[in-house]
Amino acid sequence: MALAHAILVSLLDRPHSGYDLAKRFDQTVGYFWKASHQQIYLELHKLAESGLISAERVVQDVRPNRIVYQLTALGEDALHSWIEEPTEPPSYKEELLVKLFALGTADPAVLLNEIGKRLHFHEQRLAHYQQVMQAHYPVPEKLSARKRGHYLGLRLGVLFEESVVRWCQEATSMVSPLASAAVKSAKPRSAKPAIRKTGTRRKTL
Amino acid sequence: MALAHAILVSLLDRPHSGYDLAKRFDQTVGYFWKASHQQIYLELHKLAESGLISAERVVQDVRPNRIVYQLTALGEDALHSWIEEPTEPPSYKEELLVKLFALGTADPAVLLNEIGKRLHFHEQRLAHYQQVMQAHYPVPEKLSARKRGHYLGLRLGVLFEESVVRWCQEATSMVSPLASAAVKSAKPRSAKPAIRKTGTRRKTL
DNA sequence: TGTGGCTATGCAATATTTTGCATATTGAAA
DNA sequence: TTTCAATATGCAAAATATTGCATAGCCACA
């Protein structure tokens, strides 16, 4: 139930509305913990019900009203005893690697294209992280305790992205010979163009 | 529904029983896709029902009987059209980083200990990956297409583990000054010993 | 002779996450 | 002037994942 805890640590910094949290989970915390707004709102209701956070309605005239949540003493305790519990290493679920496992029979060109898209994505994210790093944590040794925690999150992000970028480059050079070979031997696996109607999704599988 | 596909790519190599798959998901594929045996058995039933795989009961006298599954033509098609679909980058969920976000108020010694355990874990895993690398993929440039896919999975594993190991080291040197400072200022957050009754789990949070 | 581990499969209940939909206002752009 | 993006919150259904439990024989160890 770690989403609850991710919300609680966010509230440790300062009170947030669900909307705030949803945005925050698209940045900072979101670098290593994703959550949709639906999930956040649901979790906030649960947390409020169990007394770990308290809600306050803030009336706004220009914008829709907000419900701002803050930690209760109970919530702080719960958070800190959770922190004392042992932490399990996460499991990565990399769809792209699953696909690469089928490199023997799949069309290398398709996978090469996917790898290229990923390279771009991770380069962008790396650049973003590095920029935040420059702007907010130029001298890590001088940071306060609280900021060190945030810094270390970002730091792992940087290291990860660097790895993935490098991997994408290596993967490109290992897959592209297969793709060009496939072109030469003219053995197209499938002629259907990769048209994706956005919004549709296969139901059966 | 990527578990289904992770199963299908495994079956692409050769037929497997649920038990085989569960073990495989603790190795190779499991490096980047975890699944429990319950989930695997459930998924196998679904896949068999939708005709993507076929089941065959293998009678054994010494051991319990096994049910061996293999891909059908339908299954192969489904797998390959899934591969053509765009792939989303995964989201990492790192509990430890969530905890580190509370570094301002949490006990640094506890987190330092967790980081230490993680360092050990990832060093072990890195060593294991490197050993498999040596044993099975000594010269990546000479690998067949099929093996290249497997190699690239392992390769990302190595890069990841190297990053995390490095991060753990950096994190240790950034958190330990806080821990010793806390000892000096004698400000224990909680006196309760970190006893964990195995099998119990908090229900409310 | 009991205890535990490995092989092998599975059900049921709960928890978590995703997907789709719904509502309502403001301000800026086309 | 319609359309789009942003602000703000939420419900319901379906898909996925986790947790606990059950069965059952064989083998090794003490």
CSV table of C-alpha atoms (C1' of nucleotides) in Angstrom, one decimal:
chain,number,residue,atom,x,y,z
A,1,MET,CA,0.0,0.0,0.0
A,2,ALA,CA,2.8,2.3,-0.9
A,3,LEU,CA,0.7,4.8,-2.8
A,4,ALA,CA,-0.7,5.9,0.5
A,5,HIS,CA,2.7,6.4,1.9
A,6,ALA,CA,3.9,8.3,-1.2
A,7,ILE,CA,1.0,10.6,-0.5
A,8,LEU,CA,1.8,10.9,3.1
A,9,VAL,CA,5.5,11.9,2.5
A,10,SER,CA,4.3,14.5,0.1
A,11,LEU,CA,2.0,15.9,2.8
A,12,LEU,CA,5.0,15.9,5.1
A,13,ASP,CA,6.4,18.8,3.1
A,14,ARG,CA,3.2,20.8,3.1
A,15,PRO,CA,-0.6,20.4,2.7
A,16,HIS,CA,-1.8,19.5,-0.8
A,17,SER,CA,-5.0,19.1,-2.7
A,18,GLY,CA,-5.7,16.0,-4.8
A,19,TYR,CA,-5.0,18.1,-7.9
A,20,ASP,CA,-1.7,19.3,-6.5
A,21,LEU,CA,-0.7,15.7,-5.7
A,22,ALA,CA,-1.6,14.5,-9.1
A,23,LYS,CA,0.7,17.2,-10.6
A,24,ARG,CA,3.4,16.4,-8.1
A,25,PHE,CA,3.1,12.7,-9.1
A,26,ASP,CA,3.9,13.9,-12.6
A,27,GLN,CA,7.1,15.4,-11.4
A,28,THR,CA,9.4,14.9,-8.3
A,29,VAL,CA,7.8,12.0,-6.6
A,30,GLY,CA,6.5,10.9,-9.9
A,31,TYR,CA,10.0,10.2,-11.1
A,32,PHE,CA,9.8,6.9,-9.2
A,33,TRP,CA,6.2,6.6,-8.3
A,34,LYS,CA,3.4,7.1,-10.9
A,35,ALA,CA,-0.2,7.4,-10.0
A,36,SER,CA,-3.3,8.6,-11.9
A,37,HIS,CA,-5.6,11.2,-10.4
A,38,GLN,CA,-8.3,8.7,-9.9
A,39,GLN,CA,-6.1,6.6,-7.8
A,40,ILE,CA,-4.9,9.6,-5.8
A,41,TYR,CA,-8.4,10.9,-5.1
A,42,LEU,CA,-9.5,7.4,-4.0
A,43,GLU,CA,-6.6,7.0,-1.8
A,44,LEU,CA,-7.1,10.4,-0.2
A,45,HIS,CA,-10.7,9.4,0.7
A,46,LYS,CA,-9.4,6.2,2.4
A,47,LEU,CA,-6.6,8.0,4.2
A,48,ALA,CA,-9.0,10.7,5.5
A,49,GLU,CA,-11.5,8.0,6.6
A,50,SER,CA,-8.8,6.2,8.6
A,51,GLY,CA,-7.8,9.5,10.2
A,52,LEU,CA,-4.3,9.7,8.9
A,53,ILE,CA,-5.0,13.0,7.1
A,54,SER,CA,-7.5,15.7,7.6
A,55,ALA,CA,-9.4,17.5,4.8
A,56,GLU,CA,-10.3,21.2,4.5
A,57,ARG,CA,-12.5,22.7,1.8
A,58,VAL,CA,-11.0,25.8,0.4
A,59,VAL,CA,-13.5,28.0,-1.4
A,60,GLN,CA,-12.2,29.7,-4.6
A,61,ASP,CA,-14.3,32.1,-6.7
A,62,VAL,CA,-12.4,32.0,-9.9
A,63,ARG,CA,-11.4,28.3,-9.9
A,64,PRO,CA,-13.3,25.3,-8.7
A,65,ASN,CA,-13.1,24.7,-5.0
A,66,ARG,CA,-10.2,22.6,-3.7
A,67,ILE,CA,-10.0,20.1,-0.9
A,68,VAL,CA,-6.7,20.5,0.9
A,69,TYR,CA,-5.3,17.6,2.9
A,70,GLN,CA,-2.8,17.6,5.7
A,71,LEU,CA,-1.1,15.0,7.9
A,72,THR,CA,-2.6,14.3,11.3
A,73,ALA,CA,-0.4,13.2,14.2
A,74,LEU,CA,-1.7,9.7,13.6
A,75,GLY,CA,-0.6,10.0,10.0
A,76,GLU,CA,2.8,11.1,10.9
A,77,ASP,CA,3.2,8.1,13.2
A,78,ALA,CA,1.9,5.7,10.6
A,79,LEU,CA,4.4,7.1,8.1
A,80,HIS,CA,7.3,6.8,10.4
A,81,SER,CA,6.5,3.3,11.5
A,82,TRP,CA,6.2,2.4,7.8
A,83,ILE,CA,9.6,3.8,7.2
A,84,GLU,CA,11.0,1.5,9.9
A,85,GLU,CA,9.7,-1.5,8.1
A,86,PRO,CA,12.1,-3.4,5.7
A,87,THR,CA,11.9,-2.3,2.1
A,88,GLU,CA,11.7,-4.7,-0.8
A,89,PRO,CA,13.6,-4.1,-4.0
A,90,PRO,CA,11.2,-3.2,-6.7
A,91,SER,CA,10.6,-5.3,-9.8
A,92,TYR,CA,11.0,-3.7,-13.2
A,93,LYS,CA,8.5,-4.5,-15.8
A,94,GLU,CA,10.0,-3.7,-19.2
A,95,GLU,CA,7.7,-4.5,-22.0
A,96,LEU,CA,10.3,-3.6,-24.6
A,97,LEU,CA,12.6,-6.3,-23.2
A,98,VAL,CA,9.8,-8.8,-23.4
A,99,LYS,CA,9.4,-7.9,-27.1
A,100,LEU,CA,13.1,-8.2,-27.7
A,101,PHE,CA,12.9,-11.8,-26.4
A,102,ALA,CA,11.1,-12.5,-29.6
A,103,LEU,CA,13.9,-11.0,-31.7
A,104,GLY,CA,14.3,-14.4,-33.3
A,105,THR,CA,11.0,-14.3,-35.0
A,106,ALA,CA,9.8,-10.7,-34.8
A,107,ASP,CA,10.5,-7.9,-37.4
A,108,PRO,CA,13.8,-6.3,-36.3
A,109,ALA,CA,12.9,-3.0,-38.0
A,110,VAL,CA,9.8,-2.6,-35.8
A,111,LEU,CA,11.9,-3.1,-32.6
A,112,LEU,CA,14.6,-0.9,-33.9
A,113,ASN,CA,12.1,1.8,-34.3
A,114,GLU,CA,10.8,1.3,-30.8
A,115,ILE,CA,14.3,1.5,-29.4
A,116,GLY,CA,14.8,4.7,-31.3
A,117,LYS,CA,11.7,6.2,-29.8
A,118,ARG,CA,12.8,5.1,-26.3
A,119,LEU,CA,16.3,6.6,-26.8
A,120,HIS,CA,14.7,9.9,-27.6
A,121,PHE,CA,12.3,9.7,-24.6
A,122,HIS,CA,15.1,8.9,-22.1
A,123,GLU,CA,17.4,11.5,-23.5
A,124,GLN,CA,14.7,14.1,-23.0
A,125,ARG,CA,14.1,13.0,-19.5
A,126,LEU,CA,17.8,12.9,-18.7
A,127,ALA,CA,18.2,16.4,-19.9
A,128,HIS,CA,15.3,17.5,-17.8
A,129,TYR,CA,16.7,15.8,-14.7
A,130,GLN,CA,20.1,17.4,-15.3
A,131,GLN,CA,18.5,20.7,-15.6
A,132,VAL,CA,16.6,20.4,-12.3
A,133,MET,CA,19.8,19.2,-10.8
A,134,GLN,CA,21.7,22.3,-11.9
A,135,ALA,CA,19.0,24.6,-10.8
A,136,HIS,CA,18.2,23.1,-7.4
A,137,TYR,CA,21.0,20.9,-6.2
A,138,PRO,CA,24.3,22.4,-7.5
A,139,VAL,CA,26.3,21.5,-4.4
A,140,PRO,CA,24.8,18.3,-3.0
A,141,GLU,CA,27.2,18.2,0.0
A,142,LYS,CA,25.7,21.4,1.4
A,143,LEU,CA,22.1,20.3,1.3
A,144,SER,CA,19.9,20.1,4.4
A,145,ALA,CA,18.7,16.6,5.5
A,146,ARG,CA,15.3,17.1,3.9
A,147,LYS,CA,16.7,18.2,0.6
A,148,ARG,CA,19.2,15.4,0.5
A,149,GLY,CA,16.3,12.9,0.3
A,150,HIS,CA,14.9,14.7,-2.7
A,151,TYR,CA,18.4,15.0,-4.2
A,152,LEU,CA,19.0,11.3,-3.9
A,153,GLY,CA,15.7,10.6,-5.8
A,154,LEU,CA,16.8,12.8,-8.6
A,155,ARG,CA,20.3,11.3,-8.6
A,156,LEU,CA,19.0,7.8,-9.0
A,157,GLY,CA,16.9,9.1,-11.8
A,158,VAL,CA,19.9,10.6,-13.6
A,159,LEU,CA,21.9,7.3,-13.2
A,160,PHE,CA,19.0,5.3,-14.5
A,161,GLU,CA,18.4,7.5,-17.5
A,162,GLU,CA,22.1,7.5,-18.3
A,163,SER,CA,22.0,3.7,-18.3
A,164,VAL,CA,19.0,3.4,-20.4
A,165,VAL,CA,20.3,5.9,-22.9
A,166,ARG,CA,23.5,3.9,-23.2
A,167,TRP,CA,21.5,0.7,-23.5
A,168,CYS,CA,19.4,2.1,-26.3
A,169,GLN,CA,22.5,3.0,-28.2
A,170,GLU,CA,24.0,-0.4,-27.7
A,171,ALA,CA,20.7,-2.1,-28.6
A,172,THR,CA,20.5,-0.1,-31.8
A,173,SER,CA,23.9,-1.2,-32.9
A,174,MET,CA,23.0,-4.9,-32.1
A,175,VAL,CA,19.6,-4.9,-33.8
A,176,SER,CA,20.2,-2.8,-36.9
A,177,PRO,CA,22.4,-5.4,-38.7
A,178,LEU,CA,19.4,-7.8,-38.3
A,179,ALA,CA,17.0,-5.2,-39.8
A,180,SER,CA,19.2,-4.5,-42.8
A,181,ALA,CA,19.8,-8.2,-43.3
A,182,ALA,CA,16.0,-8.8,-43.3
A,183,VAL,CA,15.6,-6.1,-45.9
A,184,LYS,CA,18.2,-7.7,-48.1
A,185,SER,CA,16.7,-11.2,-47.8
A,186,ALA,CA,13.2,-9.6,-48.5
A,187,LYS,CA,11.3,-11.5,-46.0
A,188,PRO,CA,8.6,-9.2,-44.7
A,189,ARG,CA,6.8,-10.7,-41.7
A,190,SER,CA,3.7,-8.7,-42.2
A,191,ALA,CA,2.5,-6.2,-44.8
A,192,LYS,CA,0.0,-4.4,-42.6
A,193,PRO,CA,0.8,-0.8,-42.0
A,194,ALA,CA,1.2,0.1,-38.3
A,195,ILE,CA,-2.0,2.1,-38.2
A,196,ARG,CA,-3.1,2.7,-34.6
A,197,LYS,CA,-6.6,4.0,-34.1
A,198,THR,CA,-6.1,5.9,-30.8
A,199,GLY,CA,-8.5,4.9,-28.2
A,200,THR,CA,-9.0,1.4,-29.4
A,201,ARG,CA,-7.4,-1.5,-27.6
A,202,ARG,CA,-7.6,-5.2,-28.1
A,203,LYS,CA,-10.0,-6.8,-25.7
A,204,THR,CA,-9.3,-10.5,-26.2
A,205,LEU,CA,-5.6,-10.3,-25.5
B,1,MET,CA,-2.1,-7.4,-20.4
B,2,ALA,CA,1.6,-7.9,-20.7
B,3,LEU,CA,1.9,-10.9,-18.5
B,4,ALA,CA,0.1,-12.8,-21.1
B,5,HIS,CA,2.7,-11.7,-23.6
B,6,ALA,CA,5.6,-12.4,-21.4
B,7,ILE,CA,4.2,-16.0,-21.2
B,8,LEU,CA,3.8,-16.1,-24.9
B,9,VAL,CA,7.4,-15.1,-25.7
B,10,SER,CA,8.6,-17.8,-23.3
B,11,LEU,CA,6.5,-20.3,-25.2
B,12,LEU,CA,8.1,-19.1,-28.4
B,13,ASP,CA,11.3,-20.7,-27.2
B,14,ARG,CA,9.8,-24.0,-26.4
B,15,PRO,CA,6.7,-25.5,-24.6
B,16,HIS,CA,6.6,-24.9,-20.8
B,17,SER,CA,4.4,-26.1,-17.9
B,18,GLY,CA,3.1,-23.5,-15.4
B,19,TYR,CA,5.8,-24.7,-13.0
B,20,ASP,CA,8.5,-24.2,-15.6
B,21,LEU,CA,7.3,-20.7,-16.3
B,22,ALA,CA,7.1,-19.8,-12.7
B,23,LYS,CA,10.8,-20.8,-12.4
B,24,ARG,CA,11.7,-19.0,-15.5
B,25,PHE,CA,9.9,-15.9,-14.2
B,26,ASP,CA,12.4,-16.1,-11.3
B,27,GLN,CA,15.3,-15.9,-13.7
B,28,THR,CA,15.8,-14.7,-17.4
B,29,VAL,CA,12.4,-13.2,-18.1
B,30,GLY,CA,12.0,-12.5,-14.4
B,31,TYR,CA,14.9,-10.0,-14.4
B,32,PHE,CA,12.5,-7.5,-15.9
B,33,TRP,CA,9.1,-9.2,-15.4
B,34,LYS,CA,8.0,-10.7,-12.1
B,35,ALA,CA,5.0,-12.9,-11.7
B,36,SER,CA,3.8,-15.3,-9.0
B,37,HIS,CA,2.8,-18.8,-9.8
B,38,GLN,CA,-0.8,-18.1,-9.0
B,39,GLN,CA,-0.9,-15.3,-11.6
B,40,ILE,CA,0.9,-17.5,-14.1
B,41,TYR,CA,-1.5,-20.5,-13.7
B,42,LEU,CA,-4.5,-18.1,-13.9
B,43,GLU,CA,-3.1,-16.5,-17.1
B,44,LEU,CA,-2.4,-19.9,-18.6
B,45,HIS,CA,-6.0,-20.9,-18.2
B,46,LYS,CA,-7.2,-17.7,-19.8
B,47,LEU,CA,-4.8,-18.0,-22.7
B,48,ALA,CA,-5.8,-21.7,-23.3
B,49,GLU,CA,-9.4,-20.7,-23.3
B,50,SER,CA,-8.9,-18.0,-25.9
B,51,GLY,CA,-7.0,-20.5,-28.0
B,52,LEU,CA,-3.6,-18.7,-28.0
B,53,ILE,CA,-2.0,-21.7,-26.4
B,54,SER,CA,-2.8,-25.4,-26.3
B,55,ALA,CA,-2.4,-27.6,-23.3
B,56,GLU,CA,-1.2,-31.2,-23.0
B,57,ARG,CA,-1.2,-33.3,-19.9
B,58,VAL,CA,2.1,-35.1,-19.4
B,59,VAL,CA,1.8,-38.1,-17.0
B,60,GLN,CA,4.7,-38.6,-14.7
B,61,ASP,CA,5.0,-41.5,-12.3
B,62,VAL,CA,7.6,-40.2,-9.8
B,63,ARG,CA,6.5,-36.6,-9.9
B,64,PRO,CA,3.1,-35.0,-10.0
B,65,ASN,CA,1.7,-34.7,-13.5
B,66,ARG,CA,2.4,-31.6,-15.5
B,67,ILE,CA,0.4,-29.6,-18.0
B,68,VAL,CA,2.6,-28.5,-20.8
B,69,TYR,CA,1.5,-25.5,-22.9
B,70,GLN,CA,2.6,-24.5,-26.4
B,71,LEU,CA,1.8,-21.7,-28.7
B,72,THR,CA,-0.8,-22.1,-31.4
B,73,ALA,CA,-0.7,-20.4,-34.7
B,74,LEU,CA,-3.3,-17.9,-33.3
B,75,GLY,CA,-1.0,-17.3,-30.4
B,76,GLU,CA,1.9,-16.6,-32.5
B,77,ASP,CA,-0.1,-14.1,-34.6
B,78,ALA,CA,-1.4,-12.4,-31.4
B,79,LEU,CA,2.2,-12.1,-30.1
B,80,HIS,CA,3.5,-10.7,-33.3
B,81,SER,CA,0.8,-8.1,-33.6
B,82,TRP,CA,1.3,-7.1,-30.0
B,83,ILE,CA,5.0,-6.5,-30.8
B,84,GLU,CA,4.0,-4.2,-33.6
B,85,GLU,CA,2.1,-2.0,-31.1
B,86,PRO,CA,3.9,1.0,-29.6
B,87,THR,CA,5.6,0.3,-26.3
B,88,GLU,CA,5.2,2.6,-23.3
B,89,PRO,CA,8.2,3.3,-21.0
B,90,PRO,CA,7.7,1.6,-17.7
B,91,SER,CA,7.2,3.4,-14.4
B,92,TYR,CA,9.6,2.6,-11.6
B,93,LYS,CA,8.2,2.3,-8.2
B,94,GLU,CA,10.9,2.7,-5.7
B,95,GLU,CA,9.7,2.5,-2.1
B,96,LEU,CA,13.1,3.3,-0.8
B,97,LEU,CA,13.1,6.7,-2.5
B,98,VAL,CA,9.7,7.4,-1.1
B,99,LYS,CA,11.2,6.8,2.3
B,100,LEU,CA,14.1,9.0,1.6
B,101,PHE,CA,11.8,11.8,0.8
B,102,ALA,CA,11.1,11.8,4.5
B,103,LEU,CA,14.8,12.2,5.4
B,104,GLY,CA,14.0,15.5,7.0
B,105,THR,CA,12.0,13.9,9.8
B,106,ALA,CA,12.8,10.2,9.7
B,107,ASP,CA,15.6,8.4,11.5
B,108,PRO,CA,18.7,8.5,9.2
B,109,ALA,CA,20.2,5.4,10.8
B,110,VAL,CA,17.2,3.3,9.7
B,111,LEU,CA,17.4,4.5,6.2
B,112,LEU,CA,21.2,4.0,6.2
B,113,ASN,CA,20.6,0.5,7.2
B,114,GLU,CA,18.1,-0.1,4.4
B,115,ILE,CA,20.5,1.4,1.9
B,116,GLY,CA,23.2,-1.0,3.1
B,117,LYS,CA,20.9,-3.9,2.6
B,118,ARG,CA,20.1,-2.8,-0.8
B,119,LEU,CA,23.7,-2.3,-1.7
B,120,HIS,CA,24.3,-5.9,-0.8
B,121,PHE,CA,21.3,-7.1,-2.7
B,122,HIS,CA,22.2,-5.3,-5.9
B,123,GLU,CA,25.9,-6.3,-5.7
B,124,GLN,CA,24.8,-9.9,-5.5
B,125,ARG,CA,22.5,-9.6,-8.4
B,126,LEU,CA,25.1,-7.7,-10.5
B,127,ALA,CA,27.6,-10.5,-9.8
B,128,HIS,CA,25.0,-13.1,-10.9
B,129,TYR,CA,24.3,-11.2,-14.1
B,130,GLN,CA,27.9,-10.8,-14.9
B,131,GLN,CA,28.5,-14.5,-14.3
B,132,VAL,CA,25.6,-15.4,-16.7
B,133,MET,CA,27.1,-12.9,-19.2
B,134,GLN,CA,30.5,-14.5,-19.1
B,135,ALA,CA,29.1,-18.0,-19.3
B,136,HIS,CA,26.5,-17.5,-22.1
B,137,TYR,CA,27.2,-14.3,-24.0
B,138,PRO,CA,31.0,-13.8,-24.1
B,139,VAL,CA,31.1,-12.3,-27.6
B,140,PRO,CA,27.8,-10.4,-28.1
B,141,GLU,CA,28.6,-9.5,-31.7
B,142,LYS,CA,28.5,-13.1,-32.8
B,143,LEU,CA,25.1,-14.0,-31.3
B,144,SER,CA,22.2,-15.2,-33.3
B,145,ALA,CA,19.1,-12.9,-33.6
B,146,ARG,CA,17.3,-14.9,-30.9
B,147,LYS,CA,20.1,-14.8,-28.5
B,148,ARG,CA,20.7,-11.1,-29.1
B,149,GLY,CA,17.2,-10.4,-27.6
B,150,HIS,CA,18.1,-12.3,-24.5
B,151,TYR,CA,21.5,-10.7,-24.3
B,152,LEU,CA,20.0,-7.2,-24.4
B,153,GLY,CA,17.8,-8.0,-21.5
B,154,LEU,CA,20.7,-9.1,-19.5
B,155,ARG,CA,22.7,-6.2,-20.6
B,156,LEU,CA,20.1,-3.7,-19.4
B,157,GLY,CA,20.1,-5.6,-16.1
B,158,VAL,CA,23.8,-5.2,-15.8
B,159,LEU,CA,23.7,-1.5,-16.5
B,160,PHE,CA,20.8,-1.0,-14.0
B,161,GLU,CA,22.5,-2.9,-11.3
B,162,GLU,CA,25.7,-1.0,-11.8
B,163,SER,CA,23.8,2.3,-11.5
B,164,VAL,CA,22.0,1.2,-8.3
B,165,VAL,CA,25.2,-0.1,-6.7
B,166,ARG,CA,26.8,3.2,-7.4
B,167,TRP,CA,23.8,5.1,-6.1
B,168,CYS,CA,23.8,3.1,-2.9
B,169,GLN,CA,27.4,4.1,-2.3
B,170,GLU,CA,26.7,7.7,-2.9
B,171,ALA,CA,23.5,7.6,-0.8
B,172,THR,CA,25.5,6.0,2.0
B,173,SER,CA,28.0,8.9,2.0
B,174,MET,CA,25.2,11.4,1.9
B,175,VAL,CA,23.1,9.9,4.7
B,176,SER,CA,25.7,8.7,7.1
B,177,PRO,CA,26.8,12.2,8.3
B,178,LEU,CA,23.1,12.8,9.2
B,179,ALA,CA,23.0,9.6,11.2
B,180,SER,CA,26.1,10.3,13.2
B,181,ALA,CA,24.9,13.8,13.8
B,182,ALA,CA,21.7,12.4,15.2
B,183,VAL,CA,23.6,10.2,17.5
B,184,LYS,CA,25.6,13.1,18.8
B,185,SER,CA,22.6,15.3,19.4
B,186,ALA,CA,20.9,12.2,21.1
B,187,LYS,CA,17.5,12.7,19.5
B,188,PRO,CA,16.1,9.2,19.1
B,189,ARG,CA,12.8,9.2,17.1
B,190,SER,CA,11.5,6.0,18.5
B,191,ALA,CA,12.6,3.5,21.1
B,192,LYS,CA,10.6,0.6,19.7
B,193,PRO,CA,12.8,-2.2,18.3
B,194,ALA,CA,12.2,-3.1,14.7
B,195,ILE,CA,10.7,-6.4,15.4
B,196,ARG,CA,8.8,-7.9,12.4
B,197,LYS,CA,6.5,-10.8,13.0
B,198,THR,CA,6.8,-12.5,9.7
B,199,GLY,CA,3.5,-13.1,8.1
B,200,THR,CA,1.7,-10.2,9.8
B,201,ARG,CA,1.0,-7.1,7.8
B,202,ARG,CA,-0.8,-3.9,8.7
B,203,LYS,CA,-4.3,-3.9,7.6
B,204,THR,CA,-5.4,-0.3,8.2
B,205,LEU,CA,-2.5,1.2,6.2
C,1,DT,C1',9.6,-40.7,12.5
C,2,DG,C1',9.0,-36.1,12.0
C,3,DT,C1',10.4,-31.9,9.5
C,4,DG,C1',11.3,-29.4,5.7
C,5,DG,C1',12.0,-28.7,0.7
C,6,DC,C1',11.0,-29.6,-4.0
C,7,DT,C1',7.8,-30.7,-7.6
C,8,DA,C1',3.2,-29.5,-9.4
C,9,DT,C1',-1.4,-27.2,-9.7
C,10,DG,C1',-5.0,-24.6,-8.1
C,11,DC,C1',-9.1,-21.6,-5.6
C,12,DA,C1',-10.8,-17.6,-3.2
C,13,DA,C1',-10.6,-13.2,-1.2
C,14,DT,C1',-8.7,-8.9,-1.2
C,15,DA,C1',-6.0,-5.1,-2.8
C,16,DT,C1',-4.4,-2.2,-6.4
C,17,DT,C1',-4.4,-0.2,-10.9
C,18,DT,C1',-6.3,1.1,-15.2
C,19,DT,C1',-9.9,2.7,-18.3
C,20,DG,C1',-13.7,5.2,-19.3
C,21,DC,C1',-16.8,8.4,-18.2
C,22,DA,C1',-18.9,12.7,-15.9
C,23,DT,C1',-19.2,17.6,-14.4
C,24,DA,C1',-18.2,22.6,-14.2
C,25,DT,C1',-15.8,27.1,-14.9
C,26,DT,C1',-12.2,30.2,-16.8
C,27,DG,C1',-9.1,32.0,-20.1
C,28,DA,C1',-6.7,31.9,-24.3
C,29,DA,C1',-6.1,30.8,-29.0
C,30,DA,C1',-7.9,29.9,-33.8
D,1,DT,C1',-17.3,32.0,-31.5
D,2,DT,C1',-16.3,27.6,-31.1
D,3,DT,C1',-12.7,24.8,-29.5
D,4,DC,C1',-9.0,23.7,-26.5
D,5,DA,C1',-6.3,23.5,-22.3
D,6,DA,C1',-6.2,24.0,-17.5
D,7,DT,C1',-8.3,23.7,-13.0
D,8,DA,C1',-10.7,20.6,-9.8
D,9,DT,C1',-13.1,16.4,-8.2
D,10,DG,C1',-15.2,12.2,-8.6
D,11,DC,C1',-17.8,7.3,-9.7
D,12,DA,C1',-18.0,2.6,-11.7
D,13,DA,C1',-16.3,-1.3,-14.0
D,14,DA,C1',-12.8,-4.1,-15.5
D,15,DA,C1',-8.2,-5.8,-15.4
D,16,DT,C1',-4.2,-7.2,-12.7
D,17,DA,C1',-1.7,-8.5,-8.7
D,18,DT,C1',-1.1,-10.1,-4.0
D,19,DT,C1',-2.0,-13.0,0.0
D,20,DG,C1',-3.4,-16.9,2.2
D,21,DC,C1',-4.6,-21.4,1.9
D,22,DA,C1',-5.0,-26.3,0.0
D,23,DT,C1',-3.5,-30.7,-1.9
D,24,DA,C1',-0.1,-34.5,-2.4
D,25,DG,C1',3.8,-37.5,-3.2
D,26,DC,C1',8.8,-38.0,-3.1
D,27,DC,C1',13.4,-37.4,-1.1
D,28,DA,C1',16.8,-36.1,2.2
D,29,DC,C1',18.2,-35.2,6.7
D,30,DA,C1',18.4,-35.8,11.8
